[in-house]
mmCIF file of C-alpha atoms in Angstrom:
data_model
loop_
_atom_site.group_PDB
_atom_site.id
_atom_site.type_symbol
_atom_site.label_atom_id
_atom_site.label_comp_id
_atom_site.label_asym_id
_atom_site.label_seq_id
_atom_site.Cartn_x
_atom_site.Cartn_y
_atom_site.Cartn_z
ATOM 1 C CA UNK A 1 38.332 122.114 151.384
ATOM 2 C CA UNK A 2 39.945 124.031 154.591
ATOM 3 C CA UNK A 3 43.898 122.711 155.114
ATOM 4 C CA UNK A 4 43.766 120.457 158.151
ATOM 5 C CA UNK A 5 46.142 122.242 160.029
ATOM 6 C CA UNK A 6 46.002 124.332 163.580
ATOM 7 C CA UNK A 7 44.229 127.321 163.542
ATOM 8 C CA UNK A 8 46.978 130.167 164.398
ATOM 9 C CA UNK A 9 44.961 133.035 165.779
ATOM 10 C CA UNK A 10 48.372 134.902 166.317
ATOM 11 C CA UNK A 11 49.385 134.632 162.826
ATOM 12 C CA UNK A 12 45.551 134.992 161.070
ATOM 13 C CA UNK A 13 45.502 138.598 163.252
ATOM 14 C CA UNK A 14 48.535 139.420 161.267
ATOM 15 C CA UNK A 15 47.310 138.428 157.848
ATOM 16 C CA UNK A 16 44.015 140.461 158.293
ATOM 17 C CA UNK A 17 45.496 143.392 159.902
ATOM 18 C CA UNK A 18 47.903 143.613 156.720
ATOM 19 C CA UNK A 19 48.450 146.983 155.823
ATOM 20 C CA UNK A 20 46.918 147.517 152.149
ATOM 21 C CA UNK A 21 49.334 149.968 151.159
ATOM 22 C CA UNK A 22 48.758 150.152 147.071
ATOM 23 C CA UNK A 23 46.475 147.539 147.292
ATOM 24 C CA UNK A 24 43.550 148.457 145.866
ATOM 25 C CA UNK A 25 41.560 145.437 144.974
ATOM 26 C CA UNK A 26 39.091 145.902 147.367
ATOM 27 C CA UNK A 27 38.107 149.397 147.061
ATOM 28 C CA UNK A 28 37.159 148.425 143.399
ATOM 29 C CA UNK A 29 35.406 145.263 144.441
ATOM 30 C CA UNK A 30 34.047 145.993 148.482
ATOM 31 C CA UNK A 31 33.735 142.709 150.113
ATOM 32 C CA UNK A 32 30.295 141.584 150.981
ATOM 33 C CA UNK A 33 29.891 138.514 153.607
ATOM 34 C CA UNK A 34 28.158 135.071 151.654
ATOM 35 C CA UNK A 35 26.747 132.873 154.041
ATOM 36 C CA UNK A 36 26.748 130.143 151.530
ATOM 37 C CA UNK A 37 29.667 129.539 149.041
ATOM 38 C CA UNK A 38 27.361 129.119 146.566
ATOM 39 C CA UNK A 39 24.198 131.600 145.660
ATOM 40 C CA UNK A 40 22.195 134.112 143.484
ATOM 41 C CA UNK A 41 21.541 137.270 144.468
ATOM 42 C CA UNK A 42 18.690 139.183 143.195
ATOM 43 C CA UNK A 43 18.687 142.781 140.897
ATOM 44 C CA UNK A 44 16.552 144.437 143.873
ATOM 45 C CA UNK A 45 18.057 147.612 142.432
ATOM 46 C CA UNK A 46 15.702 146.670 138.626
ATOM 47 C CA UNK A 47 12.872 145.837 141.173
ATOM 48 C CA UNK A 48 12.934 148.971 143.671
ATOM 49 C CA UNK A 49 12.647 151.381 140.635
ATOM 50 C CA UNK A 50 9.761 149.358 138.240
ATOM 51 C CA UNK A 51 6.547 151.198 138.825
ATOM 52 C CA UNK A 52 3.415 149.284 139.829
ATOM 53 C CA UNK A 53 -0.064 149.621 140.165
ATOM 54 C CA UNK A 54 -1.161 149.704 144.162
ATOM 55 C CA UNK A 55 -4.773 151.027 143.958
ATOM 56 C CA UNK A 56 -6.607 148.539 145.629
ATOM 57 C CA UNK A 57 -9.796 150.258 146.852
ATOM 58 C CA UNK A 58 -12.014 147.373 145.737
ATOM 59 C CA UNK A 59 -10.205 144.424 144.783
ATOM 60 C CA UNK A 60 -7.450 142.558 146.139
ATOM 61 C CA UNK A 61 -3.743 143.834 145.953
ATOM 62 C CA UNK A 62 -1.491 143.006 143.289
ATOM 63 C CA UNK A 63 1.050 140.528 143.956
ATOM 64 C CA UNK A 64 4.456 141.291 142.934
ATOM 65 C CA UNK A 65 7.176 138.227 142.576
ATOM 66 C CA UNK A 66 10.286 139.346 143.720
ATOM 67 C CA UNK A 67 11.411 135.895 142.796
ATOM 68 C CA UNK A 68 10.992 136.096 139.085
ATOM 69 C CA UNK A 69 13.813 139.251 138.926
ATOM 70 C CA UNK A 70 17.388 138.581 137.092
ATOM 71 C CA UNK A 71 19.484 137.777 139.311
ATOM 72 C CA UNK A 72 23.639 137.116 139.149
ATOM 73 C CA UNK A 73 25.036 134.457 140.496
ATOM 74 C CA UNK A 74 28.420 133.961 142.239
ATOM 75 C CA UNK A 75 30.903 130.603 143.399
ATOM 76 C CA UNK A 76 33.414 131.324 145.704
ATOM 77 C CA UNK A 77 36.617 129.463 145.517
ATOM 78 C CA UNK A 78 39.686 128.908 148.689
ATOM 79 C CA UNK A 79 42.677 130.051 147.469
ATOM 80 C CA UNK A 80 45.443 129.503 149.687
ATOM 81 C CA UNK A 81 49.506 129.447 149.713
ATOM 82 C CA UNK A 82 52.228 128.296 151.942
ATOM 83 C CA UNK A 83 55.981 128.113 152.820
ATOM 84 C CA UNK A 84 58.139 126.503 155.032
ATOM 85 C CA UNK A 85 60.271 127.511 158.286
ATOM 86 C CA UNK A 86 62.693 124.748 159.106
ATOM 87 C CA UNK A 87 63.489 124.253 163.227
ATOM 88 C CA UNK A 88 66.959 125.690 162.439
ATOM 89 C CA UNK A 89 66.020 128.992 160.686
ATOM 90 C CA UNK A 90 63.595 129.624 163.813
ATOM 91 C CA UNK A 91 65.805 128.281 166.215
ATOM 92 C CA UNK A 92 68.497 131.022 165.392
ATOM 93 C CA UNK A 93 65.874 133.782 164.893
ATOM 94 C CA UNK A 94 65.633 136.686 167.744
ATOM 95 C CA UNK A 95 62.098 137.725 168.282
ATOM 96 C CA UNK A 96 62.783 140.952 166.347
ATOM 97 C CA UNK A 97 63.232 138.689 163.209
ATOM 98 C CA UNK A 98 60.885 136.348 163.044
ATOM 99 C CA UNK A 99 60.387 134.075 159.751
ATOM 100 C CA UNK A 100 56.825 132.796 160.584
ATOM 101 C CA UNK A 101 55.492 136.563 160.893
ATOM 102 C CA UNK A 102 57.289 137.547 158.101
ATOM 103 C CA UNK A 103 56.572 134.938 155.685
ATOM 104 C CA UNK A 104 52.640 135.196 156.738
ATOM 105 C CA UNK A 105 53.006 138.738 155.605
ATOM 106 C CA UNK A 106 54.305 137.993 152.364
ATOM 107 C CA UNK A 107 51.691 135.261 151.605
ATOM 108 C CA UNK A 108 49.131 137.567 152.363
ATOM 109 C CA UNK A 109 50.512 140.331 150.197
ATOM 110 C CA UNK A 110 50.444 137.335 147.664
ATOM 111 C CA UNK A 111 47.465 136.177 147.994
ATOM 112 C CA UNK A 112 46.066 139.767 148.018
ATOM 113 C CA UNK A 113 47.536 140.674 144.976
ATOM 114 C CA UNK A 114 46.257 137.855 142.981
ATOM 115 C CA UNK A 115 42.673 139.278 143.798
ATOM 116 C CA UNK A 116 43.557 142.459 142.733
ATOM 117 C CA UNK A 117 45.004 140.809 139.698
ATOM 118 C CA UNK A 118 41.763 139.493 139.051
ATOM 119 C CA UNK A 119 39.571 142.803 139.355
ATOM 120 C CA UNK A 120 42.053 144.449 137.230
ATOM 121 C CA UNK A 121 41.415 141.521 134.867
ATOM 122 C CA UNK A 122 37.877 142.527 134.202
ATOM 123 C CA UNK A 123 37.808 145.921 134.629
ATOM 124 C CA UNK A 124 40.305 145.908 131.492
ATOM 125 C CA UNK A 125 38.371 144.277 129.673
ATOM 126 C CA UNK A 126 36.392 146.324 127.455
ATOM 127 C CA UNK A 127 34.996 143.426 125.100
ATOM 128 C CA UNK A 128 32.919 141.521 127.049
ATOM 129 C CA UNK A 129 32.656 143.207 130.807
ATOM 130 C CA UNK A 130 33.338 146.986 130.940
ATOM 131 C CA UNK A 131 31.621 148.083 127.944
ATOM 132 C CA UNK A 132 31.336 151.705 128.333
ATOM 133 C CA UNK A 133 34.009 153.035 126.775
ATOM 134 C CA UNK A 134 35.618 155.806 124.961
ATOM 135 C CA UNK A 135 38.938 156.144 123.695
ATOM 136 C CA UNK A 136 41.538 159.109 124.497
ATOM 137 C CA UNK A 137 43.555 160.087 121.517
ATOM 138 C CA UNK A 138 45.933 163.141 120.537
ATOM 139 C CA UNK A 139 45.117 165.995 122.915
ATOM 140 C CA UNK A 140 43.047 164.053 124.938
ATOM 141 C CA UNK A 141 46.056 162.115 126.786
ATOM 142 C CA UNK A 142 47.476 163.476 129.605
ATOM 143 C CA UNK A 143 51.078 162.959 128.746
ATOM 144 C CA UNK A 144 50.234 164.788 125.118
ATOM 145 C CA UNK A 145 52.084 167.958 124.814
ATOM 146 C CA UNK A 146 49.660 169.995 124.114
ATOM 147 C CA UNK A 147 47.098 168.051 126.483
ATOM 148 C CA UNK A 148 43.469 169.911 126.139
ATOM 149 C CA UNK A 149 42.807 169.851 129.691
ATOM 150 C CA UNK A 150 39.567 169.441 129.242
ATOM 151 C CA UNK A 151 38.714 165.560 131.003
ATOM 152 C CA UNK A 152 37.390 166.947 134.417
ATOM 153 C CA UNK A 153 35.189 169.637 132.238
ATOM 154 C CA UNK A 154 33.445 167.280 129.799
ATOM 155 C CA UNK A 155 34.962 163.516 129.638
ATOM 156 C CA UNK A 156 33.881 163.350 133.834
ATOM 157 C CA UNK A 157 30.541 164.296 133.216
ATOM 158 C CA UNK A 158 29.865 162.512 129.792
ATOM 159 C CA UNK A 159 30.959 158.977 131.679
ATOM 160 C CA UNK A 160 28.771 160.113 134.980
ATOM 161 C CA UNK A 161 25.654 160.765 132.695
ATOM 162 C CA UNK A 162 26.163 157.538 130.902
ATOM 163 C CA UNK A 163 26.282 155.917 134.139
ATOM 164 C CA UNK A 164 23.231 157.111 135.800
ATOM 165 C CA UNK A 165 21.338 156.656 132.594
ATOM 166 C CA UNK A 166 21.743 153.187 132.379
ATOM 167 C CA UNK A 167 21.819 152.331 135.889
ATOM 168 C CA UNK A 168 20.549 155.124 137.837
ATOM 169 C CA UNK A 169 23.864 154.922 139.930
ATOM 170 C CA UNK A 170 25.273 157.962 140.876
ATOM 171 C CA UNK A 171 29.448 157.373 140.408
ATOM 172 C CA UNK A 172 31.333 158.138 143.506
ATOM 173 C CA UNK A 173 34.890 156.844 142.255
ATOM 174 C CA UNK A 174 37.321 157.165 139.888
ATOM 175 C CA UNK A 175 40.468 154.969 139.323
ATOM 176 C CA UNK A 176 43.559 156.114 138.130
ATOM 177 C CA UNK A 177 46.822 154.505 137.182
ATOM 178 C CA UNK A 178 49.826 155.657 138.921
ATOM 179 C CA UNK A 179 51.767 156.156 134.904
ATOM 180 C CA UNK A 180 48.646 158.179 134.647
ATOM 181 C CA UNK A 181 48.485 160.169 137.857
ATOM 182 C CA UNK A 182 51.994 161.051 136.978
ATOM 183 C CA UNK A 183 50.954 163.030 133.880
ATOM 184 C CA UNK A 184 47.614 164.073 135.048
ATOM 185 C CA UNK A 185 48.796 165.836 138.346
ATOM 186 C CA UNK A 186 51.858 168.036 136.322
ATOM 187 C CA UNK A 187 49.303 169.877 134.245
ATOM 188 C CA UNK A 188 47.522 172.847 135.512
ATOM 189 C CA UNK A 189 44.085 171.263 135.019
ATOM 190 C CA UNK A 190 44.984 169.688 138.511
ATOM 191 C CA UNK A 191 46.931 171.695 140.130
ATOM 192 C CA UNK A 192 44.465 174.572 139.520
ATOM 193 C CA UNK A 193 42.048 172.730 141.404
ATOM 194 C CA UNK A 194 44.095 171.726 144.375
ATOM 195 C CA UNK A 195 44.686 175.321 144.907
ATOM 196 C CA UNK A 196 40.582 176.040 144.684
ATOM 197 C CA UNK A 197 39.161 173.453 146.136
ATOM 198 C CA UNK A 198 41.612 172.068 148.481
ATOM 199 C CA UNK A 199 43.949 175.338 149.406
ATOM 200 C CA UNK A 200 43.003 175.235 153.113
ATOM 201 C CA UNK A 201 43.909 171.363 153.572
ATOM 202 C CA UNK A 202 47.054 171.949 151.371
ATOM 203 C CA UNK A 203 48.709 174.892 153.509
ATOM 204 C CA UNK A 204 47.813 172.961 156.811
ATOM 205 C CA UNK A 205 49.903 170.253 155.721
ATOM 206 C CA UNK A 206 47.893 166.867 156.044
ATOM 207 C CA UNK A 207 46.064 168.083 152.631
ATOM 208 C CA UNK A 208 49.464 167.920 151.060
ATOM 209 C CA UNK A 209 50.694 164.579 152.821
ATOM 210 C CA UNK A 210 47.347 163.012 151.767
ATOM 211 C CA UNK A 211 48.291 164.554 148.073
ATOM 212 C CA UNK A 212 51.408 163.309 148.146
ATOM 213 C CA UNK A 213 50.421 159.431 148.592
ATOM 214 C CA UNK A 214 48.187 159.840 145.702
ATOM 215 C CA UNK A 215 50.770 160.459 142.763
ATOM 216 C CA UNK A 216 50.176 164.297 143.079
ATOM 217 C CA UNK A 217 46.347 164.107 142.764
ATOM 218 C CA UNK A 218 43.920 165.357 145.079
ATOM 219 C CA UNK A 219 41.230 163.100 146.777
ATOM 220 C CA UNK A 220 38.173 163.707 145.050
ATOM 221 C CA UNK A 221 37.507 165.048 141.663
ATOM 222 C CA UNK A 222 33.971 166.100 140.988
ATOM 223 C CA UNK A 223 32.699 164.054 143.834
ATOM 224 C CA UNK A 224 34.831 161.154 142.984
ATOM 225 C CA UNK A 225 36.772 159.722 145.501
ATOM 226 C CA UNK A 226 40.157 159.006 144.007
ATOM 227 C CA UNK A 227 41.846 155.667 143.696
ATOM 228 C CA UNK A 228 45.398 155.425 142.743
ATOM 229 C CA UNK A 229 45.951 151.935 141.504
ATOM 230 C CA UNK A 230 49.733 151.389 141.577
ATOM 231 C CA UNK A 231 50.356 147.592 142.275
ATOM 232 C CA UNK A 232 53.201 146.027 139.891
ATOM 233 C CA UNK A 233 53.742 142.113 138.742
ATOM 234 C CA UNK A 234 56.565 140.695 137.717
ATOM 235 C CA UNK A 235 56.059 138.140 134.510
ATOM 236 C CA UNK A 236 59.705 136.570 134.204
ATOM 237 C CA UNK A 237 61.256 133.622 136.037
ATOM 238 C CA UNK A 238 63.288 134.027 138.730
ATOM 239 C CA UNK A 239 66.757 135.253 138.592
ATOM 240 C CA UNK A 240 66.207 136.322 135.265
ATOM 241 C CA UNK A 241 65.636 140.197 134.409
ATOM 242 C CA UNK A 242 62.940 141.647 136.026
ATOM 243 C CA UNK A 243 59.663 142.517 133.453
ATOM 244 C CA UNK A 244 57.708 144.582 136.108
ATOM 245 C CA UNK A 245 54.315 146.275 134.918
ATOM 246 C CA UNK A 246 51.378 147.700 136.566
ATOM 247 C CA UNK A 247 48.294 145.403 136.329
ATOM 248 C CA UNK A 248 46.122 148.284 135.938
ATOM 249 C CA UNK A 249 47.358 149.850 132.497
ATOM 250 C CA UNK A 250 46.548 153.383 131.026
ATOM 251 C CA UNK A 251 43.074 153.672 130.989
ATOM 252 C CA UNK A 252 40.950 155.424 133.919
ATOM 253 C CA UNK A 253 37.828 154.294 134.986
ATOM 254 C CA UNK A 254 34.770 156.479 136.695
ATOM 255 C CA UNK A 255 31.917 154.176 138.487
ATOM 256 C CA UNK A 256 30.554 153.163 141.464
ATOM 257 C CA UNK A 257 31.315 151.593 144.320
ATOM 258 C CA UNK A 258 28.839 150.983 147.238
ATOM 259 C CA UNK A 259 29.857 152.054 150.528
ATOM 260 C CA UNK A 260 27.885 149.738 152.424
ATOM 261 C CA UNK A 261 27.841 146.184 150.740
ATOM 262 C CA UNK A 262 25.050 145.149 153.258
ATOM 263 C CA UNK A 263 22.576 147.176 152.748
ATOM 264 C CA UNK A 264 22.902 148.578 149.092
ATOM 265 C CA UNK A 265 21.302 147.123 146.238
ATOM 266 C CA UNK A 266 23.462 148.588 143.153
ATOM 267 C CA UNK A 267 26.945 146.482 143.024
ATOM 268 C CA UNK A 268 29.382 146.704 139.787
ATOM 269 C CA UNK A 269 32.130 144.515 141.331
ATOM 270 C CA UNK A 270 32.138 142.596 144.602
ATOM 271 C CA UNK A 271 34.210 140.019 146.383
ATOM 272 C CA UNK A 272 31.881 137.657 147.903
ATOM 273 C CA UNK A 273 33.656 136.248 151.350
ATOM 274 C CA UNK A 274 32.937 132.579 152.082
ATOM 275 C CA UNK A 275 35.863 132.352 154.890
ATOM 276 C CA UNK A 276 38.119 135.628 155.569
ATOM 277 C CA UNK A 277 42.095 135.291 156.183
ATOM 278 C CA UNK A 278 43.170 132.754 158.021
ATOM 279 C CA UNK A 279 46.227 131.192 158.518
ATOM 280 C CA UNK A 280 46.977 127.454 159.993
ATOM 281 C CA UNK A 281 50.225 126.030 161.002
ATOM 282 C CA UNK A 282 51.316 122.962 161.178
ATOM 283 C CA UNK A 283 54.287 120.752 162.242
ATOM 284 C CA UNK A 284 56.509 118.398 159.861
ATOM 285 C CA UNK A 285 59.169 115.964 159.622
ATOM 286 C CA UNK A 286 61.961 115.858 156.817
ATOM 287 C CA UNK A 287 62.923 118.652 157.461
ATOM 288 C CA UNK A 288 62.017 119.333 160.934
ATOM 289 C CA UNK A 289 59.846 122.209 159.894
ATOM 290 C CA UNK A 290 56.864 124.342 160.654
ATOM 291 C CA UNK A 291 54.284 125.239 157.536
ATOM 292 C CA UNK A 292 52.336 127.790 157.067
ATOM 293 C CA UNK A 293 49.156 127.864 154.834
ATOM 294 C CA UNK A 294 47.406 131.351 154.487
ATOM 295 C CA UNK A 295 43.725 130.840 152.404
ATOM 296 C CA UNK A 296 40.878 132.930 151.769
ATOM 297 C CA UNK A 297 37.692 131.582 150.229
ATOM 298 C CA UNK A 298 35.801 134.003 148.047
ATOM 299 C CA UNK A 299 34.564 135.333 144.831
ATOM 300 C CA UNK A 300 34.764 137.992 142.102
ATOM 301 C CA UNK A 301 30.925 138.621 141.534
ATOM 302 C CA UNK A 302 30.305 140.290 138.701
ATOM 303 C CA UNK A 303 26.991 142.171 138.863
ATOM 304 C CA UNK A 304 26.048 145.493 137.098
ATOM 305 C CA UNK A 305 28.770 146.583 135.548
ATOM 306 C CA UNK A 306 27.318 149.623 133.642
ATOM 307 C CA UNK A 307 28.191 150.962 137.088
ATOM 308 C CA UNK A 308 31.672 151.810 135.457
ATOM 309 C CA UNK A 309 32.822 153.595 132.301
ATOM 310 C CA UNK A 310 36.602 153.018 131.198
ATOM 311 C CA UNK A 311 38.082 155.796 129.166
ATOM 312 C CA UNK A 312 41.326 153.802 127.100
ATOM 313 C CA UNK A 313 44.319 155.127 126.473
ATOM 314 C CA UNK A 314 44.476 157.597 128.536
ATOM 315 C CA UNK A 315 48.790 158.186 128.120
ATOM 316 C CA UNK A 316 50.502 156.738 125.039
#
């Protein structure tokens, strides 16, 4: 259920105007509006490519039940957080420093983070949901010293014809940890394609800006847009040491992601959006305080995920 609090069209701007900086989450899993919280949504993709019989010259047409067609199914939960900003913290604030801005920032980063959390969460796992996989071992890795060089050449296309053999997809992205990007972009496998392909935007200077926010790695690779997943969590307590990993790992993954959730009928991953960002305030007593709730109701649907392949292990 919504929080019961006033609808701050100041603040909810903010939260949805967040920069995404490393966040990657949604680029994985593009969100697609849901009407209801609660639905099934067909495998048009299965249906658009089964072959059927249309002659019809002397009998009536053949009916064909869309309605009988697997279909995947999706919930979508509110997930919300808040904080507090007593009267006397605001009271002393200039508008340069503003608590209720900034602490509607960092709930949104929060709350942002846990859904990234979540799509890293299956697209690590290689038991049950990602299940094309290969492993990278001795020469393979990037961080080996005598690395092979040899992933763009053969272990890109192996996953990509994997890909559109079981799904007919045609992969457009491929995600890359940031401990992996690091290895990956000091061996000449990459940097002998940035001078190739990508010479002209390199000497003109926004190609190498654009290379520098991605770990060293240019921004497609065969065709495949490049996603840098760098977003770190922090598993102890407070005030103890920090434990700070990347939620992503060492594997890379090659898939596909649709560019237009609307209107395309192959998904892998997609967040299903009951009610976007929005944040409500409200006033309290004891202390004299204003709260601030930041929610967003959606879902993780989990369609077709032959859509990715996941090669493991790709550093040590």
């Amino acid at each position: 259920m919504a929080y019961q609090g006033k609808d701050d069209k100041l603040l909810t701007r903010l939260a949805v105007s967040y920069p995404l900086g490393n966040l990657v989450g949604t680029q994985v899993a593009p969100i697609a509006k849901a009407d209801t919280y609660a639905d099934s949504v067909y495998k048009d993709a299965d249906d658009a490519i089964n072959l059927s019989s249309d002659l019809a010259e002397a009998s009536a047409s053949k009916t064909i039940d869309f309605d009988k067609s697997d279909k995947y199914s999706y919930k979508t939960e509110r997930h919300a957080l808040n904080t507090m900003v007593t009267d006397k913290v605001s009271n002393n604030e200039s508008q340069i420093i503003n608590s209720l801005k900034r602490n509607t920032m960092k709930l949104t980063h929060k709350l942002r983070l846990m859904h990234e959390y979540r799509v890293a969460t299956i697209m690590k796992d290689t038991s049950t949901k990602i299940t094309q996989t290969a492993a990278l071992t001795g020469t393979d890795r990037f961080d080996n010293a005598s690395y092979a060089k040899n992933f763009i050449e053969k272990k890109i296309p192996a996953a990509v014809a994997t890909i559109k053999s079981s799904t007919g997809a045609s992969p457009n992205t491929i995600v890359i940890p940031y401990e992996v990007a690091n290895y990956w972009s000091a061996s000449s496998e990459i940097s002998d394609l940035i001078r190739y392909e990508f010479a002209r935007d390199y000497l003109e200077g926004e190609g190498l800006t654009n290379i520098r926010a991605l770990a060293g790695m240019p921004p497609a690779i065969r065709g495949l847009k490049v996603v840098i997943a760098d977003n770190r969590t922090n598993d102890s307590n407070r005030g103890a040491t920090a434990s700070k990993t990347n939620i992503w790992g060492k594997n890379v993954w090659i898939g596909y992601v649709p560019n237009n959730t609307m209107v395309e009928d192959t998904h892998g991953l997609i967040t299903m959006e009951y009610d976007p960002l929005r944040v409500y305030t409200e006033k309290i007593k004891d202390p004299n305080a204003t709260k601030v709730v930041v929610e967003w109701d959606y879902d993780i649907m989990e369609a077709d995920l032959n859509v990715w392949y996941c090669y493991t292990g790709a550093i040590s």
